[in-house]
Coordinates of C-alpha atoms in Angstrom, one line a residue:
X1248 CA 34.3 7.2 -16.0
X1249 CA 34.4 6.3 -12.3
X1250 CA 33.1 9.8 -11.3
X1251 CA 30.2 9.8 -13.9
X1252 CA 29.3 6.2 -12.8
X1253 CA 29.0 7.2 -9.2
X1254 CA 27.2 10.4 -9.9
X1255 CA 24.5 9.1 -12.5
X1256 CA 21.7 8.6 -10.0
X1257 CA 21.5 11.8 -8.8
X1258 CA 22.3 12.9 -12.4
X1259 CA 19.3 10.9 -13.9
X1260 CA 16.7 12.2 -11.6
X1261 CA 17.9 15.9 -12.2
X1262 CA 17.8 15.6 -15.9
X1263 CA 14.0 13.3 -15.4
X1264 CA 12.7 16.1 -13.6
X1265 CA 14.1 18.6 -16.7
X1266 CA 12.0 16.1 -19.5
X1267 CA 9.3 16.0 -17.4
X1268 CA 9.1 19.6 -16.9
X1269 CA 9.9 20.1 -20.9
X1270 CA 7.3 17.4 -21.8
X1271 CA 4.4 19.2 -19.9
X1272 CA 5.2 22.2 -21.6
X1273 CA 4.9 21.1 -24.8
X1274 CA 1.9 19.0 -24.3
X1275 CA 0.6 21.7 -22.5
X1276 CA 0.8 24.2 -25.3
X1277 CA -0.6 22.1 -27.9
X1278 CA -3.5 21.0 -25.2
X1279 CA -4.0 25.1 -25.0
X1280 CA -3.9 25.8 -28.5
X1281 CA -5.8 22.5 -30.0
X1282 CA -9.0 22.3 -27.4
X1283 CA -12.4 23.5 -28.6
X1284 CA -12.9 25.3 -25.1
X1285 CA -9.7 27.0 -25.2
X1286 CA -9.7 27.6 -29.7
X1287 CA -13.2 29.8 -28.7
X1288 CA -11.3 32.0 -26.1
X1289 CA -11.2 34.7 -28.7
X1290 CA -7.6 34.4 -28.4
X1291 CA -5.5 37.2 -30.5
X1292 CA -2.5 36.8 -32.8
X1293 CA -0.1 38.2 -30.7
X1294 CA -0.7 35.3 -28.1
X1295 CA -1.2 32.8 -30.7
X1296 CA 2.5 33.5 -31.7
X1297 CA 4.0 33.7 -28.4
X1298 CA 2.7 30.5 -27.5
X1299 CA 3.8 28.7 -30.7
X1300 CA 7.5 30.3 -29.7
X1301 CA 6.8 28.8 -26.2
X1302 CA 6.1 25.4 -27.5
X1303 CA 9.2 25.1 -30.2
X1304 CA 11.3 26.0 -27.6
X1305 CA 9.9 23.4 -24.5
X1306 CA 9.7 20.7 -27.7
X1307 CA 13.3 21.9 -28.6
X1308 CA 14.5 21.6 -24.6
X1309 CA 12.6 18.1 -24.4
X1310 CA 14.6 17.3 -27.8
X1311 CA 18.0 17.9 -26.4
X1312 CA 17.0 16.4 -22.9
X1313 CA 16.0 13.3 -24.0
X1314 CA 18.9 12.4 -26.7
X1315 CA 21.0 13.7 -23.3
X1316 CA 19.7 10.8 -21.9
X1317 CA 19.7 8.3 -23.7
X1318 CA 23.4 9.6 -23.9
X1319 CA 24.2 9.5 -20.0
X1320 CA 22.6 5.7 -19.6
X1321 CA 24.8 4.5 -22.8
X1322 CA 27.4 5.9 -21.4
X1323 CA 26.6 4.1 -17.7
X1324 CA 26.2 1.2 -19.4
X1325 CA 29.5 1.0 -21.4
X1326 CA 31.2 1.7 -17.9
X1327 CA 29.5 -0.9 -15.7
X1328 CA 28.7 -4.1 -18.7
X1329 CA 30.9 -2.9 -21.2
X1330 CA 28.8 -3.3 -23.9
X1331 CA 29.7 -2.1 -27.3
X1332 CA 27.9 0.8 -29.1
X1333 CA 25.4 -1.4 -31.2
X1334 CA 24.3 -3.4 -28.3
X1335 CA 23.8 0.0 -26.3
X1336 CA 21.1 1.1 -29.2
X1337 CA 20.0 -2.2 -28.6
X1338 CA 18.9 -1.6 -25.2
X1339 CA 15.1 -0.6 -24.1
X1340 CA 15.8 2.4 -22.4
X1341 CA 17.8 3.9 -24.5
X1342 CA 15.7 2.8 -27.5
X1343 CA 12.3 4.7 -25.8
X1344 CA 14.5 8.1 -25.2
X1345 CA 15.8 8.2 -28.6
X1346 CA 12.5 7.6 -29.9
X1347 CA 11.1 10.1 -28.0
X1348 CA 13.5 12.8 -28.8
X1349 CA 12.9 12.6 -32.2
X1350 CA 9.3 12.7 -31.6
X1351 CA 10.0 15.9 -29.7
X1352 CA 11.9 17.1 -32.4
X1353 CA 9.1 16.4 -35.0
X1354 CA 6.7 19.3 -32.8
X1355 CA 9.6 21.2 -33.3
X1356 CA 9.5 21.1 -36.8
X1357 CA 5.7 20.9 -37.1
X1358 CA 4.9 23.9 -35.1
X1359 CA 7.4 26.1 -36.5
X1360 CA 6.9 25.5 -40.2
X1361 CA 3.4 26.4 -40.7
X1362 CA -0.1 27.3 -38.9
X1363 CA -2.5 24.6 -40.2
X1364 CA 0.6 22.2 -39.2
X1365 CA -1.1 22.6 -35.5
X1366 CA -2.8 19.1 -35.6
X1367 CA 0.4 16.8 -36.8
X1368 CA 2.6 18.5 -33.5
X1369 CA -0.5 17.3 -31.6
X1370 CA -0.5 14.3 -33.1
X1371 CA 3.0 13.6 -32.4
X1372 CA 2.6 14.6 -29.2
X1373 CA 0.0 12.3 -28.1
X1374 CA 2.7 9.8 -29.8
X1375 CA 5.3 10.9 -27.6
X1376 CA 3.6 10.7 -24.8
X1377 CA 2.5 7.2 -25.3
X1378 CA 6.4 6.4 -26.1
X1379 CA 7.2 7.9 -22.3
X1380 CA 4.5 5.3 -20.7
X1381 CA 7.7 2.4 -21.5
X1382 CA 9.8 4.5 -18.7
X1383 CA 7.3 4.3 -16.1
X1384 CA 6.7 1.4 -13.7
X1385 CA 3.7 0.2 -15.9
X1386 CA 5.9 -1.0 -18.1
X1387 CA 7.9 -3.1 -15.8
X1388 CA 4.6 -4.3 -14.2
X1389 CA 3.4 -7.9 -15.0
X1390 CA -0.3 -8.1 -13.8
X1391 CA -3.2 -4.6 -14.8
X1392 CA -0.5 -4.2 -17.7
X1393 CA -3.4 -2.3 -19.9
X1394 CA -5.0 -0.6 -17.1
X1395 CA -1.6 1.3 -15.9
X1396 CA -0.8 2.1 -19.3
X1397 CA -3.9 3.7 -19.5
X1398 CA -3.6 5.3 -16.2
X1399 CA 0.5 6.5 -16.9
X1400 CA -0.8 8.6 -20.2
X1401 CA -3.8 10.1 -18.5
X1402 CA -1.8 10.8 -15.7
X1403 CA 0.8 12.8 -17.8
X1404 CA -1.5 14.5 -19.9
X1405 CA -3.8 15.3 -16.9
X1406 CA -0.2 17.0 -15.5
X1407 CA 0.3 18.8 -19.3
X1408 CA -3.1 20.0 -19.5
X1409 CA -3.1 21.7 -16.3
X1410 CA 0.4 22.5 -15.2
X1411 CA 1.8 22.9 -18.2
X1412 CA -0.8 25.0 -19.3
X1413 CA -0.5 27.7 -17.2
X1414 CA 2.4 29.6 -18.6
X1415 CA 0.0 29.9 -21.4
X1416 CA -2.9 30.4 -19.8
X1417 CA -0.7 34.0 -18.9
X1418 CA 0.1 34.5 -22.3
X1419 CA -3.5 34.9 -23.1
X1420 CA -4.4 37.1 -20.3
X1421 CA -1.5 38.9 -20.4
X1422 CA -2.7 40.0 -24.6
X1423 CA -6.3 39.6 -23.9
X1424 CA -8.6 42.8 -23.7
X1425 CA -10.5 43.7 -20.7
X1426 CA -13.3 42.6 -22.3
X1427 CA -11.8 39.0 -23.3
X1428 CA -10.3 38.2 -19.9
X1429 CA -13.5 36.7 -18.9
X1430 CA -13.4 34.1 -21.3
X1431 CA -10.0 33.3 -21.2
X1432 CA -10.3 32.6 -17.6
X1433 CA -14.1 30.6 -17.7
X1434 CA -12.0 28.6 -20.4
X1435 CA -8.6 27.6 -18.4
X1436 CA -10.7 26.9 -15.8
X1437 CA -12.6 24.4 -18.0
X1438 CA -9.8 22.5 -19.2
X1439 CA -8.3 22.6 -16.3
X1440 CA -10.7 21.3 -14.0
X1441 CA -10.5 18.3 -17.1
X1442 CA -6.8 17.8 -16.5
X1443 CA -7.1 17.9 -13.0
X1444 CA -9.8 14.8 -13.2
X1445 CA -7.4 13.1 -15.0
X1446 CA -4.7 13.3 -12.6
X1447 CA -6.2 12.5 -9.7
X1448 CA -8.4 9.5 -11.1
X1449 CA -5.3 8.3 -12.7
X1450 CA -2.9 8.9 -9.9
X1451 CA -5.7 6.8 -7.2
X1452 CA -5.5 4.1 -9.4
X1453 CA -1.3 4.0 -9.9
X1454 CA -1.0 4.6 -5.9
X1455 CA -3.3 1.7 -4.9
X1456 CA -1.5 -0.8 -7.5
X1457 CA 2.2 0.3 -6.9
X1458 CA 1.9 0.5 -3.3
X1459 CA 0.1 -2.5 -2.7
X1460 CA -1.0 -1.8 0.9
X1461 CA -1.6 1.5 2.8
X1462 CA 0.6 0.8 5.8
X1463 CA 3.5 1.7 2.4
X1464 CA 2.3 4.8 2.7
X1465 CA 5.0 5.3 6.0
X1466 CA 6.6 2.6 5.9
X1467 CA 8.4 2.8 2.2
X1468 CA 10.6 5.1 0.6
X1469 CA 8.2 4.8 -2.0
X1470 CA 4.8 6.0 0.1
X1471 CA 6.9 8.9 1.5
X1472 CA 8.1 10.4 -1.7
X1473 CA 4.2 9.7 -3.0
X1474 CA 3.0 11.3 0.1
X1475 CA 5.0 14.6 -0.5
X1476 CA 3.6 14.4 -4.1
X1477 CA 0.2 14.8 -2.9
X1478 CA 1.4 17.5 -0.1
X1479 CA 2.3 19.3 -3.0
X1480 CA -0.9 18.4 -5.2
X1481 CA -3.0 19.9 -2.1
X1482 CA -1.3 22.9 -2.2
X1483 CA -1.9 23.5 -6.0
X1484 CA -5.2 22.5 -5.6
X1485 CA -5.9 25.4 -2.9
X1486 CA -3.9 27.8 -5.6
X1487 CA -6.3 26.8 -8.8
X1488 CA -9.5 26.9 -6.2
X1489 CA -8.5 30.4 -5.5
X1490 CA -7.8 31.4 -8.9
X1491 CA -10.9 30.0 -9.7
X1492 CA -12.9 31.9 -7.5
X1493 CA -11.2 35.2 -8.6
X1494 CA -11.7 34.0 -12.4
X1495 CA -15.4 34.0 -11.4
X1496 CA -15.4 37.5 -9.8
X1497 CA -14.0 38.6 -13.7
X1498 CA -17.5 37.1 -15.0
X1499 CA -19.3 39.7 -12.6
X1500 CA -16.6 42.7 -13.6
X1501 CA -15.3 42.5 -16.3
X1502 CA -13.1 45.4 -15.8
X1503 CA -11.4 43.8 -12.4
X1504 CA -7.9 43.1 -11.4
X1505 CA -6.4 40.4 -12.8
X1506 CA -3.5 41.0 -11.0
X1507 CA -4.3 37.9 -8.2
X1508 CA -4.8 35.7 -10.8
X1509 CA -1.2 36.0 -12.2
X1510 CA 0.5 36.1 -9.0
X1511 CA -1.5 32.5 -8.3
X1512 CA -0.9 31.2 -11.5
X1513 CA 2.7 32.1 -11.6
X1514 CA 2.8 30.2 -8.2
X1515 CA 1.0 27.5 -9.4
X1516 CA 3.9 27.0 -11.9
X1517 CA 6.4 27.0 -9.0
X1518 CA 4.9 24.2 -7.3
X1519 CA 4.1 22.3 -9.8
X1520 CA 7.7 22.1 -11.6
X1521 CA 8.4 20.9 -7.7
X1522 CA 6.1 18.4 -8.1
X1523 CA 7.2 17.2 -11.5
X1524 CA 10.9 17.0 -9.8
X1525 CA 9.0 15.2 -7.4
X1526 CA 7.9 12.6 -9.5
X1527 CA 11.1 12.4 -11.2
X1528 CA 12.8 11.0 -7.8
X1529 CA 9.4 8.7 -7.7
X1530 CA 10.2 6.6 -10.9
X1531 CA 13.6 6.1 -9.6
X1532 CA 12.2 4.1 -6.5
X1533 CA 11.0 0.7 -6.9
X1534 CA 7.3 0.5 -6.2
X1535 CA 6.6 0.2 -2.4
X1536 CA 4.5 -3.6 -3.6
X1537 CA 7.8 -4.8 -4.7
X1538 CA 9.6 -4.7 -1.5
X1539 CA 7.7 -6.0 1.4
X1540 CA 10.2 -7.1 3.6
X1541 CA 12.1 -3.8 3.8
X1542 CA 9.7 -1.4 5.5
X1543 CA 9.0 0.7 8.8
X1544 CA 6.8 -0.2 11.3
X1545 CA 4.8 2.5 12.5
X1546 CA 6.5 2.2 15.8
X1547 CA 9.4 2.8 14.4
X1548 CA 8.7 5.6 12.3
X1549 CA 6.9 7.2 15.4
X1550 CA 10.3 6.1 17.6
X1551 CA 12.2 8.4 14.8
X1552 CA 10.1 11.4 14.4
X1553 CA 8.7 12.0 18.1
X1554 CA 10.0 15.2 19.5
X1555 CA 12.8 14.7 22.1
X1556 CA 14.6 16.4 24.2
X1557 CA 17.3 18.0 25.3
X1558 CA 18.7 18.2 21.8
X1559 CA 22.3 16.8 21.3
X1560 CA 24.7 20.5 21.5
X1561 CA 27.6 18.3 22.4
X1562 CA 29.4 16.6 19.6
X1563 CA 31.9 13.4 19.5
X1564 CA 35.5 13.7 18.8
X1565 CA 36.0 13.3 15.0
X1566 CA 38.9 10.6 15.9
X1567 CA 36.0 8.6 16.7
X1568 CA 34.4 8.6 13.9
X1569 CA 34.1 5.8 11.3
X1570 CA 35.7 7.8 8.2
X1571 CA 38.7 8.3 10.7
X1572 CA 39.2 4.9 11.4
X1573 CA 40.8 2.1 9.2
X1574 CA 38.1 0.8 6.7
X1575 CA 37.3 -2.9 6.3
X1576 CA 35.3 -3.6 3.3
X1577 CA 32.4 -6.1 4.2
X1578 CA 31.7 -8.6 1.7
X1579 CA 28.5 -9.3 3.5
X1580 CA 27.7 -5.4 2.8
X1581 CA 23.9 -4.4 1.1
X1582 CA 24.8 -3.1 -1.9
X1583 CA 22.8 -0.5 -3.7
X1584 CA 19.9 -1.3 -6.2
X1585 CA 20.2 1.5 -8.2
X1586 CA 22.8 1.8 -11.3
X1587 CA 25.7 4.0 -10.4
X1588 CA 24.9 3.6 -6.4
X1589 CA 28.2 2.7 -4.3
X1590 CA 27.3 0.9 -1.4
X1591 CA 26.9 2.3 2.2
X1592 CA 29.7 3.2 4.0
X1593 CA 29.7 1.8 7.5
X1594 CA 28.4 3.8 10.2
X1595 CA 29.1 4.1 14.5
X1596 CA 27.2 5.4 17.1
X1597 CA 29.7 8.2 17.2
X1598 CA 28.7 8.9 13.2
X1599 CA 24.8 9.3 14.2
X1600 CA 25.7 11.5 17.3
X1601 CA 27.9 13.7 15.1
X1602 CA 24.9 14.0 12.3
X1603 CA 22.1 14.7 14.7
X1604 CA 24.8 17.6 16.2
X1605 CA 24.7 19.0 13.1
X1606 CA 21.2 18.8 12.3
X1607 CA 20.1 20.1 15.7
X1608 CA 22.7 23.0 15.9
X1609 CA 21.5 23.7 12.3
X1610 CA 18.2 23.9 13.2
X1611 CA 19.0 26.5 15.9
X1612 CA 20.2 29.2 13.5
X1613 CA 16.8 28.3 10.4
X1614 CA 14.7 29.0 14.1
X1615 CA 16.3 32.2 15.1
X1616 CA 16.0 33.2 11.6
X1617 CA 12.3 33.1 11.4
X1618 CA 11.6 34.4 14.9
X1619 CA 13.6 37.7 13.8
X1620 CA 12.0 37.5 10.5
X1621 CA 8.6 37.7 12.1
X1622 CA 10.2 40.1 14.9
X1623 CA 10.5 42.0 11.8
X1624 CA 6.6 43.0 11.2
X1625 CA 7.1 44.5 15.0
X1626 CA 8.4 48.3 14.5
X1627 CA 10.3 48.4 17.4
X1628 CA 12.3 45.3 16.6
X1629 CA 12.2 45.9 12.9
X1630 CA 16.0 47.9 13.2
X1631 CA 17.4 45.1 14.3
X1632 CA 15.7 42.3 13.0
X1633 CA 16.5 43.1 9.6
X1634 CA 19.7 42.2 9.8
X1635 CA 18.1 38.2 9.7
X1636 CA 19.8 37.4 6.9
X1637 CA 23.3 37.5 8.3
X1638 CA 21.9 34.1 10.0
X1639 CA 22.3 32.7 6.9
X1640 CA 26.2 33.3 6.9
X1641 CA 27.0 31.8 10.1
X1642 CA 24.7 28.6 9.3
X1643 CA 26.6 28.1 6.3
X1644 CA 29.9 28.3 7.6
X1645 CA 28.9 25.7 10.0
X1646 CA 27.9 23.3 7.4
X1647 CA 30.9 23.6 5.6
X1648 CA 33.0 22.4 8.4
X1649 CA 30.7 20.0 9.7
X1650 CA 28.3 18.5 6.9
X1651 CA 30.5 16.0 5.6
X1652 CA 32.9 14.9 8.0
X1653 CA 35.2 13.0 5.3
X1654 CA 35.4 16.1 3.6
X1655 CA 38.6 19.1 4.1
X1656 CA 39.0 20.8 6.3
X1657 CA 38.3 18.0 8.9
X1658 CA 38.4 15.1 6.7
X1659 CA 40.9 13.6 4.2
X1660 CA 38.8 13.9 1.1
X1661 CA 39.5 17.2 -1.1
X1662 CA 36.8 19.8 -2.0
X1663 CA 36.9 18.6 -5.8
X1664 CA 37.3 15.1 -4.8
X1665 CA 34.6 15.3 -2.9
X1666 CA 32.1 16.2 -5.6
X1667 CA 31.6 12.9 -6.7
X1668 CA 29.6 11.4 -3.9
X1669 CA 25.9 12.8 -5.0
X1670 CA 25.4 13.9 -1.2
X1671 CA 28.4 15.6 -0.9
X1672 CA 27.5 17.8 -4.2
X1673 CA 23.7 18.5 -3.2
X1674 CA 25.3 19.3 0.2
X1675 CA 28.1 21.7 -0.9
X1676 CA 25.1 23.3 -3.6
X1677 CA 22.8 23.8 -0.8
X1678 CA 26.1 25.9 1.1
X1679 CA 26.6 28.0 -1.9
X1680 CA 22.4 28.9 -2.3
X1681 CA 22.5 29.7 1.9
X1682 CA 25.3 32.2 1.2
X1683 CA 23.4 33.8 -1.7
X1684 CA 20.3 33.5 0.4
X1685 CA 22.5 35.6 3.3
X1686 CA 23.8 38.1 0.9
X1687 CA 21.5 38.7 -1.5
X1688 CA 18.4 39.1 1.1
X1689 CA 20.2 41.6 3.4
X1690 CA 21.7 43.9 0.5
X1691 CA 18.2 43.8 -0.2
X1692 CA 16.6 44.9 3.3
X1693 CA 18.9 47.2 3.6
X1694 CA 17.9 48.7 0.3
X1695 CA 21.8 48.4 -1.2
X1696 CA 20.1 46.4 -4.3
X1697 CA 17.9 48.2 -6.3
X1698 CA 17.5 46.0 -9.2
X1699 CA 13.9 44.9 -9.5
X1700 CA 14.9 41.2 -9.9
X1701 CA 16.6 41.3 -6.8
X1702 CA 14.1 40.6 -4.1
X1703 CA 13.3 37.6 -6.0
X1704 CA 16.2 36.0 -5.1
X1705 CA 15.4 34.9 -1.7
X1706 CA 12.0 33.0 -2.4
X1707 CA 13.7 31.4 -5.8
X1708 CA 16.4 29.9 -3.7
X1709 CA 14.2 28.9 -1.4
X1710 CA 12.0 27.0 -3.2
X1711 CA 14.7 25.7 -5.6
X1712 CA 16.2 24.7 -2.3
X1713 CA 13.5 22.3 -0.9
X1714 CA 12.6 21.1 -4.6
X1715 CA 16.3 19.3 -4.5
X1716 CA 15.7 17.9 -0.9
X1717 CA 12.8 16.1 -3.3
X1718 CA 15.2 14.8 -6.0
X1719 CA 16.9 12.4 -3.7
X1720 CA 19.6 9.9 -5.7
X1721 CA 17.8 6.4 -4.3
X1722 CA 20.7 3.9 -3.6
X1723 CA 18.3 1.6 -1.8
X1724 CA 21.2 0.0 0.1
X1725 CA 19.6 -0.5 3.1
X1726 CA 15.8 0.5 2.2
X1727 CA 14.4 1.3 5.4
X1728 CA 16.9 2.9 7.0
X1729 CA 16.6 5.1 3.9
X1730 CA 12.9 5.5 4.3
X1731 CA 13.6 6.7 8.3
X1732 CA 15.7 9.7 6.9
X1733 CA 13.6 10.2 4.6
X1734 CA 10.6 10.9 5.9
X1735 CA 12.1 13.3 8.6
X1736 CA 13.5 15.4 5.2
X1737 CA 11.0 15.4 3.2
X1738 CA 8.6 17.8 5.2
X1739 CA 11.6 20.2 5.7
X1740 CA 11.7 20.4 1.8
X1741 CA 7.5 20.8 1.8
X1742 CA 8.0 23.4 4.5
X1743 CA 10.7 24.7 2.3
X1744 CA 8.5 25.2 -0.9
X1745 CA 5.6 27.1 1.3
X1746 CA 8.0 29.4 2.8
X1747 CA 10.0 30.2 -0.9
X1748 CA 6.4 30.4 -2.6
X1749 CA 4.6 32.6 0.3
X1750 CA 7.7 35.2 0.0
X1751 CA 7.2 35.2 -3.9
X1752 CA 3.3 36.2 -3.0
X1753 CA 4.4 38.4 -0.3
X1754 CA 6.5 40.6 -3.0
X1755 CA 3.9 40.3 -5.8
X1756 CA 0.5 40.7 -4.9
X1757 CA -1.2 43.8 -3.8
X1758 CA -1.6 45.1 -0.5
X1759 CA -4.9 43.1 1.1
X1760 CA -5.9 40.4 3.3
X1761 CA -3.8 37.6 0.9
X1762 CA -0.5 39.3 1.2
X1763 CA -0.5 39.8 4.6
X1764 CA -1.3 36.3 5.1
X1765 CA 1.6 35.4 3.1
X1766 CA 4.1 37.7 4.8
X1767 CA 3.5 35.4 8.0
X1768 CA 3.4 32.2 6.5
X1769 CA 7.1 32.1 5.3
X1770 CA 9.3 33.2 8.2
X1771 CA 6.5 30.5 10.5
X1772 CA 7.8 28.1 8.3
X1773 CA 11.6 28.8 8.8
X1774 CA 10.2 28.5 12.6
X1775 CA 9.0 24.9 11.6
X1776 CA 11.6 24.2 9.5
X1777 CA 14.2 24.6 12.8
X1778 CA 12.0 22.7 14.8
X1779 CA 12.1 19.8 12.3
X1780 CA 15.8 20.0 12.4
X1781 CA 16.2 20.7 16.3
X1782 CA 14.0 17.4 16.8
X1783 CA 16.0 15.4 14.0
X1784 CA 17.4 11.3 15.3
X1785 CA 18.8 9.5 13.2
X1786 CA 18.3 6.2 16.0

């Protein structure tokens, strides 16, 4: 119980993101399927069913992931209040995910029994997304009450119509005929450019009311994760403006590639299941307004993320450390605001010296592995530098040892132990992704894998990567110390995504202009992303 208590926060914005992500494609699907400007697309049969299939099985997901829920915070609760089972049903939460998981599991049911059965799943989805608004902040809110409940549903169907659209907006195309693909396009682009309306009106009006004040925007936990959340917004935005421009080059020939479009769109599903994790690890901050006393000036914020150097390559003795030395608890101690947070172990100025040693030498290796990675496009370098990969082996061997200090072999925790703190499991997943990034990617270079999955590897790791930087556990103990890491992690994870999602383009587009482009985004971002790591402070 002890080790499911401690890991729940991290737990509960993992499995947030997973509704989320199930939610908007199931909305999405019944947006695609139910919208005059999609129902005219001339779509055929064969997509019809394939995107009813799609639907049962996101409704089904959401179904499960919801009653999984509602499950997980019973189960906190019985372990921290000890409440019995009927006051557990009793309790909000767990009353709005039960709810909603049968909702889910009524589109199930509708969309699978018969065809004119089409408008009671939409009907029951627009239900279930109203049921979702009483797990958002809105509904903890006690002044604009009906104007963020309006603004939380068209946010998330803004998000449905649009992201989780996509998927079936490559159904269609994918069974359209030459002829057809036109319209299917001119028609996602309609809705689209609706959902996208939504979203952003919506999401203006949520940011100015839950952050209360701009100077948030740096200076909270809150404004930082929000800010990434736009980062990635931009970024789809650029991907739907391009696809837009290549659905209008359709309307002129008719017979044209479609082939850019797809490799967009598929992108814009990447970043946009980021996002929605994103979001996730939002609702499990408190809004920015409600804590004014706990941010970051901007002097200090500056203080922490100003370049510096030389870089600390010399690290303290780990008999120094705090984890070595006798603990005293502190009854005086912040303790964590989330459920299931342990509060903050006590930290020296040996503990930040040996964490910035780490970051810095870390950084090191992620820079030499972009500079041969872009050595690579050089032929006469390209023997050697192919071998990059390798990098990855040596960086991850490092971070075993020195990550978490507590932890075997230099620390007195086990490895299975150890899996309990929520950092010390993203941190040992992110060790086991590097080696597969390492030995997956040069097998590949070297042409030892010939699977045509196998390339994909890389950029999937990548980005899956950076999007768990994003889902953060938020223990709030000491909020603005939080914030200060934080905001020097968060761009590593957006620099993260651009580099997975530009390899992805780089191995599915065409040869012109775009993939080139795209070949030299990624490994300049793994140059970036050792920068930001070489320049990390934690004081």
């Amino acid at each position: 119980m002890q080790l499911f208590i401690e890991i729940y926060g991290f737990l509960n914005v993992t499995l947030r993101g997973f509704i989320l992500t199930a939610q908007s494609l199931t909305l999405g699907g019944l947006a695609f399927l139910l919208l005059p400007a999609v129902a005219e697309a001339r779509l055929g049969e064969t997509a019809r069913r394939r995107a009813e299939r799609l639907i049962f099985w996101s409704a089904l997901a959401l179904c499960a992931g919801e009653a999984l829920a509602a499950a997980a915070l019973g189960f906190m609760l019985s372990g921290t209040l000890g409440l019995p089972a009927g006051e557990l049903l009793g309790a909000e939460a767990v009353k709005i995910d039960l709810l909603a998981s049968v909702l889910a599991g009524a589109v199930a049911f509708f969309i699978s029994s018969r065809r004119d059965a089409l408008p009671a799943a939409g009907l029951a989805g627009l239900f279930l997304l109203a049921t979702q608004i009483g797990a958002t902040h809105a509904a903890s809110r006690l002044d604009h009450v009906a104007g963020l409940y309006v603004a939380e549903f068209a946010h998330m169907l803004g998000v449905a119509i649009w992201i989780g659209g996509i998927p079936y907006f490559l159904i269609a195309l994918g069974a359209a005929q030459t002829g057809s693909r036109r319209y299917v396009a001119a028609r996602f682009s309609m809705i689209s450019a609706a959902g996208v309306a939504m979203l952003l009106g919506a999401g203006v009006y949520m940011a100015a009311d839950y952050l209360g004040e701009p100077e948030a925007l740096y200076g909270a936990s809150y404004g930082v994760m929000l800010t990434a959340k736009a980062g990635l917004l931009l970024g789809l935005l650029l991907l739907g403006g391009m696809n837009f421009l290549t659905g209008r080059e359709l309307r002129t020939d008719p017979r044209g590639s479609v082939s850019r479009l797809r490799r967009f769109a598929e992108v814009e599903i990447g970043v946009g299941l980021t996002a929605l994790f994103c979001a996730a690890s939002l609702t499990s901050l408190p809004p920015a307004r409600d804590l004014p006393n706990d941010r970051a000036s901007w002097n200090e914020v500056v203080e922490r993320v100003e370049p510096r150097w030389p870089i600390r390559l010399e690290s303290p003795d780990h008999a120094s450390l705090s984890t070595s030395q006798p603990r005293m608890i502190d009854p005086g101690a912040p303790r964590a605001y989330a459920m299931g947070e342990t509060a903050a172990p006590p930290r020296n100025a040996e503990d930040i010296a040996w964490s910035e040693y780490n970051h810095h030498w870390a950084g090191i290796f992620v820079l030499l592995m972009g500079l041969l990675a872009l050595a690579e496009h050089d032929r006469r370098l390209a023997p050697i530098a192919k071998h990059w990969p390798l990098t990855f082996l040596g960086l991850a061997g490092f971070l075993f040892l020195r990550a978490d200090e507590e932890v075997w072999p230099l620390g007195h925790l086990g490895l299975i132990e150890s899996l309990r703190d929520p950092e010390i499991a993203q941190h040992r997943l992110m060790i086991v992704l590097i080696i597969l990034f390492g030995l997956f990617e040069w097998r590949v270079r070297l042409g030892k894998l010939k699977a045509a999955w196998a390339p994909y590897v890389f950029p999937v790791t990548t980005a899956v990567a950076a999007a768990f930087l994003l889902t953060h556990s938020h223990g709030l103990a000491n909020p603005k110390e939080e914030m200060l890491i934080e905001i020097t992690h968060t761009p590593l994870a957006l620099v993260g995504v651009a580099a997975g999602w530009a390899r992805w383009l780089e191995l599915r587009l065409d040869d012109g202009p775009a993939r080139r482009i795209a070949s030299l985004v990624w490994p300049v971002a793994f140059i970036l992303a050792g920068l930001l790591l070489m320049f990390y402070r934690e004081a």
